[in-house]
Amino acid sequence: MFDLVKENIRLLVNISDVDFDKFTQYIEAIKVKKRTKLLTQGEKPTHMYFVNVGLLYNYHITQGGEQNVVQIAKENYWSGDISGHNSNLVSNFNIEALEDSDLLQITFEDVKLACENIPILERYFRLLIQNAYYHLLNRIALTDTQSAEAQYFKIMENNPDLILRTPQKIIASYIGIKPQSLSRIKKKAFS
């Protein structure tokens, strides 16, 4: 149950088995069904989620009522709205399961406690946030500098399983286009 998150942590820091076992006391394993909302826009975020099996997506609803997808999290990814980590802000995002999913969840309060009691985790979560920030900036740059077609092919190249597992409307929203435009891109590419 904890093997994948242990591997994920060890990609960034050298955590001992003893410290990792302590960390697992802060984590709760949960199973959620497809379409389960883990966070609703306007609520205070309380948890981070690690995907063992399944698929989650983060999105917000625009003033025009459109869904704007900002993250798709598959196995070995974390998902959450860290505004709940350091403040009492409400979330601008929804987090929902795209598939039946096996997750590990940890409260932001328990992240703080774990970091205080297991110092190597402070470094892990800092590096995790740094990497997420780097990927966010890259994603913004790609959105501004690459066509939707190029972005789609980059997803196909780097995460082909996402194309197979994720509804077209979610992929389209993620790259900032309408589903009909994505259909045209796919038709052109595969004809």
PDB file of C-alpha atoms in Angstrom:
ATOM      1  CA  MET A   1       0.000   0.000   0.000  1.00  0.00           C
ATOM      2  CA  PHE A   2       2.873   2.409   0.776  1.00  0.00           C
ATOM      3  CA  ASP A   3       5.498   1.107  -1.694  1.00  0.00           C
ATOM      4  CA  LEU A   4       4.779   3.660  -4.426  1.00  0.00           C
ATOM      5  CA  VAL A   5       4.838   6.685  -2.118  1.00  0.00           C
ATOM      6  CA  LYS A   6       8.065   5.386  -0.553  1.00  0.00           C
ATOM      7  CA  GLU A   7       9.585   5.177  -4.034  1.00  0.00           C
ATOM      8  CA  ASN A   8       8.294   8.690  -4.780  1.00  0.00           C
ATOM      9  CA  ILE A   9       9.870  10.099  -1.623  1.00  0.00           C
ATOM     10  CA  ARG A  10      13.161   8.309  -2.297  1.00  0.00           C
ATOM     11  CA  LEU A  11      13.381   9.936  -5.730  1.00  0.00           C
ATOM     12  CA  LEU A  12      13.947  13.231  -3.896  1.00  0.00           C
ATOM     13  CA  VAL A  13      15.408  12.365  -0.473  1.00  0.00           C
ATOM     14  CA  ASN A  14      17.077   9.474   1.274  1.00  0.00           C
ATOM     15  CA  ILE A  15      14.484   8.554   3.895  1.00  0.00           C
ATOM     16  CA  SER A  16      15.286   5.660   6.223  1.00  0.00           C
ATOM     17  CA  ASP A  17      12.872   2.760   6.647  1.00  0.00           C
ATOM     18  CA  VAL A  18      12.364   3.812  10.269  1.00  0.00           C
ATOM     19  CA  ASP A  19      11.444   7.386   9.306  1.00  0.00           C
ATOM     20  CA  PHE A  20       9.234   6.180   6.475  1.00  0.00           C
ATOM     21  CA  ASP A  21       7.375   3.852   8.853  1.00  0.00           C
ATOM     22  CA  LYS A  22       6.802   6.843  11.168  1.00  0.00           C
ATOM     23  CA  PHE A  23       5.480   8.824   8.194  1.00  0.00           C
ATOM     24  CA  THR A  24       2.927   6.155   7.312  1.00  0.00           C
ATOM     25  CA  GLN A  25       1.231   6.836  10.660  1.00  0.00           C
ATOM     26  CA  TYR A  26       0.171  10.221   9.279  1.00  0.00           C
ATOM     27  CA  ILE A  27      -1.276   8.811   6.044  1.00  0.00           C
ATOM     28  CA  GLU A  28      -4.694   7.287   5.504  1.00  0.00           C
ATOM     29  CA  ALA A  29      -5.465   4.937   2.610  1.00  0.00           C
ATOM     30  CA  ILE A  30      -8.824   5.615   0.962  1.00  0.00           C
ATOM     31  CA  LYS A  31     -10.705   4.265  -2.039  1.00  0.00           C
ATOM     32  CA  VAL A  32     -12.901   6.602  -4.058  1.00  0.00           C
ATOM     33  CA  LYS A  33     -15.286   5.955  -6.906  1.00  0.00           C
ATOM     34  CA  LYS A  34     -15.171   7.688 -10.265  1.00  0.00           C
ATOM     35  CA  ARG A  35     -16.675  11.209 -10.065  1.00  0.00           C
ATOM     36  CA  THR A  36     -16.052  11.508  -6.305  1.00  0.00           C
ATOM     37  CA  LYS A  37     -15.241  15.119  -5.417  1.00  0.00           C
ATOM     38  CA  LEU A  38     -12.394  15.386  -2.947  1.00  0.00           C
ATOM     39  CA  LEU A  39     -12.417  19.189  -2.899  1.00  0.00           C
ATOM     40  CA  THR A  40     -15.040  21.691  -3.985  1.00  0.00           C
ATOM     41  CA  GLN A  41     -14.267  25.213  -5.157  1.00  0.00           C
ATOM     42  CA  GLY A  42     -15.019  27.622  -2.302  1.00  0.00           C
ATOM     43  CA  GLU A  43     -14.174  25.149   0.488  1.00  0.00           C
ATOM     44  CA  LYS A  44     -11.079  25.240   2.661  1.00  0.00           C
ATOM     45  CA  PRO A  45      -8.622  22.599   1.428  1.00  0.00           C
ATOM     46  CA  THR A  46      -7.587  20.194   4.178  1.00  0.00           C
ATOM     47  CA  HIS A  47      -5.811  17.284   2.462  1.00  0.00           C
ATOM     48  CA  MET A  48      -3.188  16.313  -0.080  1.00  0.00           C
ATOM     49  CA  TYR A  49      -3.707  13.106  -2.062  1.00  0.00           C
ATOM     50  CA  PHE A  50      -1.165  10.673  -3.431  1.00  0.00           C
ATOM     51  CA  VAL A  51      -2.447   8.515  -6.286  1.00  0.00           C
ATOM     52  CA  ASN A  52      -1.565   4.840  -5.844  1.00  0.00           C
ATOM     53  CA  VAL A  53      -4.024   3.655  -8.490  1.00  0.00           C
ATOM     54  CA  GLY A  54      -6.375   5.796 -10.533  1.00  0.00           C
ATOM     55  CA  LEU A  55      -6.665   9.277 -11.911  1.00  0.00           C
ATOM     56  CA  LEU A  56      -7.633  12.641 -10.396  1.00  0.00           C
ATOM     57  CA  TYR A  57      -8.043  16.032 -11.963  1.00  0.00           C
ATOM     58  CA  ASN A  58      -7.989  19.573 -10.589  1.00  0.00           C
ATOM     59  CA  TYR A  59     -10.124  22.210 -12.218  1.00  0.00           C
ATOM     60  CA  HIS A  60     -11.973  25.405 -11.569  1.00  0.00           C
ATOM     61  CA  ILE A  61     -15.171  26.776 -13.023  1.00  0.00           C
ATOM     62  CA  THR A  62     -14.725  30.117 -14.775  1.00  0.00           C
ATOM     63  CA  GLN A  63     -17.127  33.037 -14.474  1.00  0.00           C
ATOM     64  CA  GLY A  64     -18.564  31.917 -17.800  1.00  0.00           C
ATOM     65  CA  GLY A  65     -19.308  28.457 -16.384  1.00  0.00           C
ATOM     66  CA  GLU A  66     -16.506  26.722 -18.300  1.00  0.00           C
ATOM     67  CA  GLN A  67     -14.376  24.008 -16.732  1.00  0.00           C
ATOM     68  CA  ASN A  68     -10.661  24.897 -16.755  1.00  0.00           C
ATOM     69  CA  VAL A  69      -8.467  21.849 -16.021  1.00  0.00           C
ATOM     70  CA  VAL A  70      -5.156  22.704 -14.347  1.00  0.00           C
ATOM     71  CA  GLN A  71      -3.805  19.263 -13.371  1.00  0.00           C
ATOM     72  CA  ILE A  72      -4.304  15.615 -14.193  1.00  0.00           C
ATOM     73  CA  ALA A  73      -2.740  13.371 -11.555  1.00  0.00           C
ATOM     74  CA  LYS A  74      -2.087   9.719 -12.307  1.00  0.00           C
ATOM     75  CA  GLU A  75      -0.270   7.043 -10.337  1.00  0.00           C
ATOM     76  CA  ASN A  76       2.765   8.302  -8.420  1.00  0.00           C
ATOM     77  CA  TYR A  77       1.531  11.919  -8.431  1.00  0.00           C
ATOM     78  CA  TRP A  78       0.362  14.158  -5.607  1.00  0.00           C
ATOM     79  CA  SER A  79      -2.705  16.338  -5.938  1.00  0.00           C
ATOM     80  CA  GLY A  80      -4.101  19.040  -3.714  1.00  0.00           C
ATOM     81  CA  ASP A  81      -4.514  22.757  -3.227  1.00  0.00           C
ATOM     82  CA  ILE A  82      -1.670  23.922  -1.018  1.00  0.00           C
ATOM     83  CA  SER A  83      -3.414  27.184  -0.156  1.00  0.00           C
ATOM     84  CA  GLY A  84      -4.768  25.182   2.786  1.00  0.00           C
ATOM     85  CA  HIS A  85      -1.241  24.488   4.003  1.00  0.00           C
ATOM     86  CA  ASN A  86      -0.354  27.927   5.286  1.00  0.00           C
ATOM     87  CA  SER A  87      -3.552  29.915   5.494  1.00  0.00           C
ATOM     88  CA  ASN A  88      -7.264  29.874   5.927  1.00  0.00           C
ATOM     89  CA  LEU A  89      -7.913  30.606   2.261  1.00  0.00           C
ATOM     90  CA  VAL A  90     -10.691  28.785   0.459  1.00  0.00           C
ATOM     91  CA  SER A  91      -9.860  26.838  -2.654  1.00  0.00           C
ATOM     92  CA  ASN A  92     -10.324  28.084  -6.178  1.00  0.00           C
ATOM     93  CA  PHE A  93     -10.265  24.468  -7.357  1.00  0.00           C
ATOM     94  CA  ASN A  94     -12.197  21.233  -7.450  1.00  0.00           C
ATOM     95  CA  ILE A  95     -10.471  17.856  -7.242  1.00  0.00           C
ATOM     96  CA  GLU A  96     -12.378  14.928  -8.690  1.00  0.00           C
ATOM     97  CA  ALA A  97     -11.678  11.280  -9.473  1.00  0.00           C
ATOM     98  CA  LEU A  98     -11.701  10.415 -13.175  1.00  0.00           C
ATOM     99  CA  GLU A  99     -11.490   6.708 -12.318  1.00  0.00           C
ATOM    100  CA  ASP A 100     -12.100   4.522  -9.298  1.00  0.00           C
ATOM    101  CA  SER A 101      -8.946   5.348  -7.339  1.00  0.00           C
ATOM    102  CA  ASP A 102      -6.830   4.093  -4.456  1.00  0.00           C
ATOM    103  CA  LEU A 103      -5.332   7.111  -2.728  1.00  0.00           C
ATOM    104  CA  LEU A 104      -3.249   8.027   0.247  1.00  0.00           C
ATOM    105  CA  GLN A 105      -4.432  11.168   1.963  1.00  0.00           C
ATOM    106  CA  ILE A 106      -2.727  13.360   4.519  1.00  0.00           C
ATOM    107  CA  THR A 107      -4.061  16.480   6.182  1.00  0.00           C
ATOM    108  CA  PHE A 108      -2.061  19.683   5.917  1.00  0.00           C
ATOM    109  CA  GLU A 109      -1.849  19.676   9.710  1.00  0.00           C
ATOM    110  CA  ASP A 110      -0.304  16.200   9.585  1.00  0.00           C
ATOM    111  CA  VAL A 111       2.146  17.324   6.895  1.00  0.00           C
ATOM    112  CA  LYS A 112       3.335  20.000   9.337  1.00  0.00           C
ATOM    113  CA  LEU A 113       3.570  17.500  12.202  1.00  0.00           C
ATOM    114  CA  ALA A 114       5.364  14.923  10.058  1.00  0.00           C
ATOM    115  CA  CYS A 115       7.896  17.549   8.943  1.00  0.00           C
ATOM    116  CA  GLU A 116       8.500  18.575  12.554  1.00  0.00           C
ATOM    117  CA  ASN A 117       8.932  14.977  13.727  1.00  0.00           C
ATOM    118  CA  ILE A 118      10.749  13.592  10.670  1.00  0.00           C
ATOM    119  CA  PRO A 119      13.083  16.381   9.465  1.00  0.00           C
ATOM    120  CA  ILE A 120      13.929  14.759   6.095  1.00  0.00           C
ATOM    121  CA  LEU A 121      10.282  15.240   5.106  1.00  0.00           C
ATOM    122  CA  GLU A 122      10.685  19.021   5.315  1.00  0.00           C
ATOM    123  CA  ARG A 123      13.203  18.729   2.483  1.00  0.00           C
ATOM    124  CA  TYR A 124      10.987  16.274   0.567  1.00  0.00           C
ATOM    125  CA  PHE A 125       7.897  18.482   0.646  1.00  0.00           C
ATOM    126  CA  ARG A 126       9.957  21.578  -0.195  1.00  0.00           C
ATOM    127  CA  LEU A 127      11.423  19.796  -3.242  1.00  0.00           C
ATOM    128  CA  LEU A 128       7.977  18.494  -4.169  1.00  0.00           C
ATOM    129  CA  ILE A 129       6.576  22.053  -4.138  1.00  0.00           C
ATOM    130  CA  GLN A 130       9.613  23.386  -6.046  1.00  0.00           C
ATOM    131  CA  ASN A 131       9.117  20.732  -8.741  1.00  0.00           C
ATOM    132  CA  ALA A 132       5.399  21.498  -8.948  1.00  0.00           C
ATOM    133  CA  TYR A 133       6.167  25.208  -9.318  1.00  0.00           C
ATOM    134  CA  TYR A 134       8.709  24.472 -12.063  1.00  0.00           C
ATOM    135  CA  HIS A 135       6.168  22.324 -13.948  1.00  0.00           C
ATOM    136  CA  LEU A 136       3.494  24.998 -13.554  1.00  0.00           C
ATOM    137  CA  LEU A 137       5.766  27.662 -15.030  1.00  0.00           C
ATOM    138  CA  ASN A 138       6.703  25.309 -17.876  1.00  0.00           C
ATOM    139  CA  ARG A 139       3.050  24.584 -18.548  1.00  0.00           C
ATOM    140  CA  ILE A 140       2.251  28.311 -18.695  1.00  0.00           C
ATOM    141  CA  ALA A 141       5.158  28.868 -21.077  1.00  0.00           C
ATOM    142  CA  LEU A 142       4.045  25.982 -23.314  1.00  0.00           C
ATOM    143  CA  THR A 143       0.498  27.322 -23.386  1.00  0.00           C
ATOM    144  CA  ASP A 144       1.816  30.715 -24.484  1.00  0.00           C
ATOM    145  CA  THR A 145       4.409  29.470 -26.980  1.00  0.00           C
ATOM    146  CA  GLN A 146       3.120  26.206 -28.458  1.00  0.00           C
ATOM    147  CA  SER A 147       0.062  25.429 -30.480  1.00  0.00           C
ATOM    148  CA  ALA A 148      -2.663  23.217 -29.025  1.00  0.00           C
ATOM    149  CA  GLU A 149      -1.583  20.558 -31.514  1.00  0.00           C
ATOM    150  CA  ALA A 150       2.007  20.648 -30.219  1.00  0.00           C
ATOM    151  CA  GLN A 151       0.772  20.466 -26.612  1.00  0.00           C
ATOM    152  CA  TYR A 152      -1.411  17.466 -27.432  1.00  0.00           C
ATOM    153  CA  PHE A 153       1.492  15.634 -29.089  1.00  0.00           C
ATOM    154  CA  LYS A 154       3.704  16.424 -26.099  1.00  0.00           C
ATOM    155  CA  ILE A 155       1.129  14.750 -23.815  1.00  0.00           C
ATOM    156  CA  MET A 156       0.965  11.794 -26.217  1.00  0.00           C
ATOM    157  CA  GLU A 157       4.744  11.503 -26.167  1.00  0.00           C
ATOM    158  CA  ASN A 158       5.252  11.897 -22.414  1.00  0.00           C
ATOM    159  CA  ASN A 159       2.035  10.359 -21.049  1.00  0.00           C
ATOM    160  CA  PRO A 160       0.332   8.235 -23.708  1.00  0.00           C
ATOM    161  CA  ASP A 161      -1.750   6.468 -21.057  1.00  0.00           C
ATOM    162  CA  LEU A 162      -3.406   9.794 -20.157  1.00  0.00           C
ATOM    163  CA  ILE A 163      -4.758  10.081 -23.688  1.00  0.00           C
ATOM    164  CA  LEU A 164      -6.342   6.630 -23.366  1.00  0.00           C
ATOM    165  CA  ARG A 165      -7.669   7.091 -19.816  1.00  0.00           C
ATOM    166  CA  THR A 166      -8.843  10.702 -19.833  1.00  0.00           C
ATOM    167  CA  PRO A 167     -12.035  11.959 -21.512  1.00  0.00           C
ATOM    168  CA  GLN A 168     -11.362  14.128 -24.547  1.00  0.00           C
ATOM    169  CA  LYS A 169     -13.126  17.137 -22.988  1.00  0.00           C
ATOM    170  CA  ILE A 170     -10.716  17.019 -20.020  1.00  0.00           C
ATOM    171  CA  ILE A 171      -7.638  16.846 -22.286  1.00  0.00           C
ATOM    172  CA  ALA A 172      -9.055  19.671 -24.419  1.00  0.00           C
ATOM    173  CA  SER A 173      -9.622  21.856 -21.361  1.00  0.00           C
ATOM    174  CA  TYR A 174      -6.130  21.067 -20.067  1.00  0.00           C
ATOM    175  CA  ILE A 175      -4.562  22.402 -23.270  1.00  0.00           C
ATOM    176  CA  GLY A 176      -7.004  25.313 -23.457  1.00  0.00           C
ATOM    177  CA  ILE A 177      -9.217  24.385 -26.401  1.00  0.00           C
ATOM    178  CA  LYS A 178     -12.730  23.093 -27.056  1.00  0.00           C
ATOM    179  CA  PRO A 179     -13.322  19.346 -27.513  1.00  0.00           C
ATOM    180  CA  GLN A 180     -14.296  19.946 -31.156  1.00  0.00           C
ATOM    181  CA  SER A 181     -10.898  21.519 -31.821  1.00  0.00           C
ATOM    182  CA  LEU A 182      -9.183  18.530 -30.236  1.00  0.00           C
ATOM    183  CA  SER A 183     -11.234  16.231 -32.491  1.00  0.00           C
ATOM    184  CA  ARG A 184      -9.937  18.129 -35.527  1.00  0.00           C
ATOM    185  CA  ILE A 185      -6.338  17.853 -34.259  1.00  0.00           C
ATOM    186  CA  LYS A 186      -6.721  14.108 -33.747  1.00  0.00           C
ATOM    187  CA  LYS A 187      -8.428  13.604 -37.099  1.00  0.00           C
ATOM    188  CA  LYS A 188      -5.684  15.512 -38.912  1.00  0.00           C
ATOM    189  CA  ALA A 189      -2.927  13.648 -37.045  1.00  0.00           C
ATOM    190  CA  PHE A 190      -4.284  10.172 -37.587  1.00  0.00           C
ATOM    191  CA  SER A 191      -5.562  10.459 -41.146  1.00  0.00           C
TER     192      SER A 191
END
